[in-house]
Coordinates of C-alpha atoms in Angstrom, one line a residue:
Chain A
X1 CA -66.4 36.5 -68.1
X2 CA -69.9 34.9 -68.0
X3 CA -71.7 34.6 -64.7
X4 CA -73.8 31.5 -64.8
X5 CA -76.3 32.2 -62.0
X6 CA -77.5 35.0 -59.8
X7 CA -77.1 32.8 -56.8
X8 CA -74.5 33.9 -54.3
X9 CA -72.5 31.0 -52.9
X10 CA -71.1 31.0 -49.4
X11 CA -68.3 29.1 -47.8
X12 CA -70.8 27.0 -45.8
X13 CA -72.2 25.7 -49.1
X14 CA -68.8 24.8 -50.5
X15 CA -69.6 21.1 -50.9
X16 CA -72.7 21.8 -53.0
X17 CA -70.9 24.0 -55.6
X18 CA -70.9 22.2 -59.0
X19 CA -67.5 20.7 -60.0
X20 CA -65.6 22.6 -62.7
X21 CA -66.8 25.9 -61.4
X22 CA -64.9 28.9 -60.3
X23 CA -66.5 31.3 -57.8
X24 CA -65.8 35.0 -57.9
X25 CA -67.3 37.0 -55.1
X26 CA -69.8 34.3 -54.5
X27 CA -70.9 34.0 -58.1
X28 CA -70.4 31.0 -60.3
X29 CA -68.4 31.8 -63.4
X30 CA -68.3 29.8 -66.6
X31 CA -65.0 28.1 -67.4
X32 CA -64.1 28.0 -71.0
X33 CA -63.2 24.7 -72.6
X34 CA -59.5 24.5 -73.3
X35 CA -57.9 23.9 -76.7
X36 CA -56.1 20.8 -77.9
X37 CA -52.8 22.6 -77.5
X38 CA -53.5 23.6 -73.9
X39 CA -54.5 20.1 -73.0
X40 CA -51.3 18.7 -74.5
X41 CA -49.2 21.3 -72.7
X42 CA -50.8 20.4 -69.4
X43 CA -50.2 16.8 -70.0
X44 CA -46.5 17.1 -71.1
X45 CA -45.6 19.5 -68.2
X46 CA -47.3 17.3 -65.6
X47 CA -45.7 14.2 -67.1
X48 CA -42.3 15.8 -66.7
X49 CA -43.0 16.9 -63.1
X50 CA -44.2 13.4 -62.3
X51 CA -40.7 12.0 -62.9
X52 CA -39.1 14.7 -60.6
X53 CA -41.6 15.1 -57.8
X54 CA -44.0 12.2 -57.4
X55 CA -42.2 10.8 -54.3
X56 CA -42.5 14.0 -52.2
X57 CA -45.4 15.9 -53.7
X58 CA -49.0 15.2 -54.6
X59 CA -49.3 16.3 -58.3
X60 CA -52.8 17.3 -59.4
X61 CA -54.1 18.4 -62.8
X62 CA -57.4 19.3 -64.4
X63 CA -58.5 22.6 -62.9
X64 CA -58.0 21.8 -59.2
X65 CA -60.1 24.1 -57.0
X66 CA -58.2 26.4 -54.7
X67 CA -59.9 28.4 -51.9
X68 CA -58.8 32.0 -52.1
X69 CA -61.3 33.7 -49.8
X70 CA -64.2 32.6 -47.6
X71 CA -66.2 35.9 -47.5
X72 CA -67.0 36.8 -50.2
X73 CA -66.4 33.3 -51.5
X74 CA -63.6 33.1 -54.0
X75 CA -62.5 29.8 -55.6
X76 CA -60.1 29.6 -58.5
X77 CA -58.9 26.6 -60.4
X78 CA -55.4 25.8 -61.6
X79 CA -53.9 23.7 -64.4
X80 CA -51.2 21.9 -62.3
X81 CA -50.8 22.0 -58.6
X82 CA -48.1 20.5 -56.3
X83 CA -48.6 20.1 -52.6
X84 CA -46.0 18.3 -50.4
X85 CA -47.2 15.0 -49.0
X86 CA -46.4 16.2 -45.5
X87 CA -48.9 19.1 -45.9
X88 CA -51.8 17.2 -47.7
X89 CA -52.5 13.9 -46.1
X90 CA -56.0 13.3 -47.3
X91 CA -57.0 12.7 -50.9
X92 CA -60.5 14.0 -50.5
X93 CA -63.4 15.1 -52.7
X94 CA -63.0 18.7 -51.5
X95 CA -61.1 21.6 -53.0
X96 CA -57.7 22.7 -51.7
X97 CA -58.0 24.9 -48.6
X98 CA -54.3 25.2 -48.0
X99 CA -51.9 27.1 -50.3
X100 CA -50.1 24.7 -52.7
X101 CA -46.3 24.7 -52.9
X102 CA -46.4 25.3 -56.6
X103 CA -49.0 26.3 -59.2
X104 CA -48.3 26.0 -62.9
X105 CA -50.6 27.7 -65.3
X106 CA -50.5 27.3 -69.1
X107 CA -51.9 30.5 -70.8
X108 CA -55.2 30.0 -72.5
X109 CA -56.4 32.0 -75.5
X110 CA -59.3 33.2 -73.4
X111 CA -58.8 33.5 -69.6
X112 CA -61.8 33.6 -67.3
X113 CA -59.8 35.7 -64.9
X114 CA -57.0 38.1 -66.0
X115 CA -53.6 36.7 -65.4
X116 CA -52.5 39.6 -63.3
X117 CA -55.5 39.2 -61.1
X118 CA -55.0 35.5 -60.7
X119 CA -51.3 36.1 -59.8
X120 CA -52.4 38.5 -57.0
X121 CA -55.0 36.1 -55.7
X122 CA -52.5 33.3 -55.6
X123 CA -50.0 35.5 -53.8
X124 CA -52.6 36.6 -51.3
X125 CA -53.0 33.1 -49.9
X126 CA -49.3 32.5 -49.7
X127 CA -48.7 30.3 -52.7
X128 CA -44.9 30.1 -52.6
X129 CA -44.1 29.7 -56.2
X130 CA -46.1 30.3 -59.4
X131 CA -45.0 29.4 -62.9
X132 CA -46.9 30.9 -65.8
X133 CA -46.2 29.5 -69.2
X134 CA -47.0 32.3 -71.7
X135 CA -47.5 30.4 -75.0
X136 CA -48.2 33.5 -77.1
X137 CA -44.8 35.1 -76.2
X138 CA -42.9 31.8 -75.6
X139 CA -41.9 33.1 -72.2
X140 CA -42.2 31.8 -68.7
X141 CA -43.1 34.0 -65.8
X142 CA -41.9 32.8 -62.4
X143 CA -43.2 34.4 -59.2
X144 CA -41.8 33.7 -55.8
X145 CA -41.9 35.8 -52.7
X146 CA -43.6 38.6 -54.7
X147 CA -40.7 38.8 -57.1
X148 CA -41.3 38.0 -60.7
X149 CA -38.7 37.0 -63.3
X150 CA -39.4 36.4 -67.0
X151 CA -37.6 33.6 -68.8
X152 CA -37.5 32.5 -72.4
X153 CA -38.4 29.0 -73.4
X154 CA -34.8 28.2 -74.1
X155 CA -33.7 29.1 -70.5
X156 CA -33.3 26.4 -67.9
X157 CA -35.9 27.2 -65.3
X158 CA -35.9 25.8 -61.8
X159 CA -39.3 24.3 -60.9
X160 CA -38.7 23.3 -57.3
X161 CA -35.8 22.0 -55.2
X162 CA -33.2 22.7 -57.9
X163 CA -34.9 20.6 -60.5
X164 CA -34.8 22.4 -63.8
X165 CA -36.8 22.3 -67.1
X166 CA -36.3 23.9 -70.5
X167 CA -39.8 24.7 -71.7
X168 CA -38.5 24.5 -75.3
X169 CA -38.0 20.7 -74.6
X170 CA -41.6 20.4 -73.4
X171 CA -42.7 22.4 -76.5
X172 CA -41.0 19.8 -78.7
X173 CA -42.9 17.0 -76.9
X174 CA -46.2 18.9 -77.3
X175 CA -45.8 19.2 -81.1
X176 CA -44.2 15.7 -81.6
Chain B
X1 CA -68.6 2.0 -67.8
X2 CA -67.1 1.3 -71.3
X3 CA -69.1 2.2 -74.4
X4 CA -67.9 1.0 -77.7
X5 CA -69.9 0.6 -81.0
X6 CA -73.0 1.5 -79.0
X7 CA -72.5 -1.4 -76.7
X8 CA -71.9 -0.7 -73.0
X9 CA -70.3 -2.8 -70.4
X10 CA -69.8 -2.1 -66.7
X11 CA -66.6 -3.3 -65.1
X12 CA -65.4 -3.3 -61.5
X13 CA -62.1 -1.5 -60.5
X14 CA -60.5 -4.9 -60.1
X15 CA -61.2 -6.0 -63.7
X16 CA -58.5 -5.6 -66.4
X17 CA -60.0 -3.1 -68.8
X18 CA -58.8 -2.5 -72.4
X19 CA -58.1 1.1 -73.0
X20 CA -57.0 1.0 -76.6
X21 CA -55.1 -1.3 -78.9
X22 CA -55.2 -4.2 -76.5
X23 CA -53.5 -2.2 -73.7
X24 CA -55.2 -3.0 -70.4
X25 CA -55.4 -1.2 -67.1
X26 CA -56.7 -2.2 -63.7
X27 CA -58.3 0.9 -62.2
X28 CA -57.7 -0.5 -58.7
X29 CA -54.0 -0.1 -59.5
X30 CA -54.6 3.5 -60.5
X31 CA -56.6 4.0 -57.3
X32 CA -53.6 2.8 -55.3
X33 CA -51.5 5.5 -56.9
X34 CA -54.1 8.2 -56.3
X35 CA -54.5 7.4 -52.6
X36 CA -50.7 6.8 -52.3

């Protein structure tokens, strides 16, 4: 975890924070560049979600900023985020200040924030459903209403609204 | 802004822009999808 600057950011300065930054307790933290594998996973998962959910949800990728706490300022970023079109009307230049309906994270080799911490932060703002794709173990951790279930890649896993995915199918697309 | 072989060309969103291998995109069409 590399802190980039001694400056302490506040919520009032939120629009001045550099893009592609995460903020932990007001401090800007370096984000590690992702691997080819990670990038391909994010694409293939979001490509699949697009077919299922594009009518009802806004699907966002590429480290979308999510406000976790105003004071001290805490902003995290997620790989894939879904918010219902009813909740998010404005496609703005700002980060998300409402809890998404779904966050999907693809495990990186080096995480800026520990997975357990990030899960707790996401739960703290009421993100309803989190899906963590744990590449190293070929497992998927699903967290909903503070309950967590671990699935294997070969299991059919509900994403939202009864729509299911086998991550072993996505894996095949990744390495095609 | 498209840069190829050290030559740069600026297009507008309404222009058809070649991405790769002759496949073209209008970024104004993408913009419509983004804004919904």
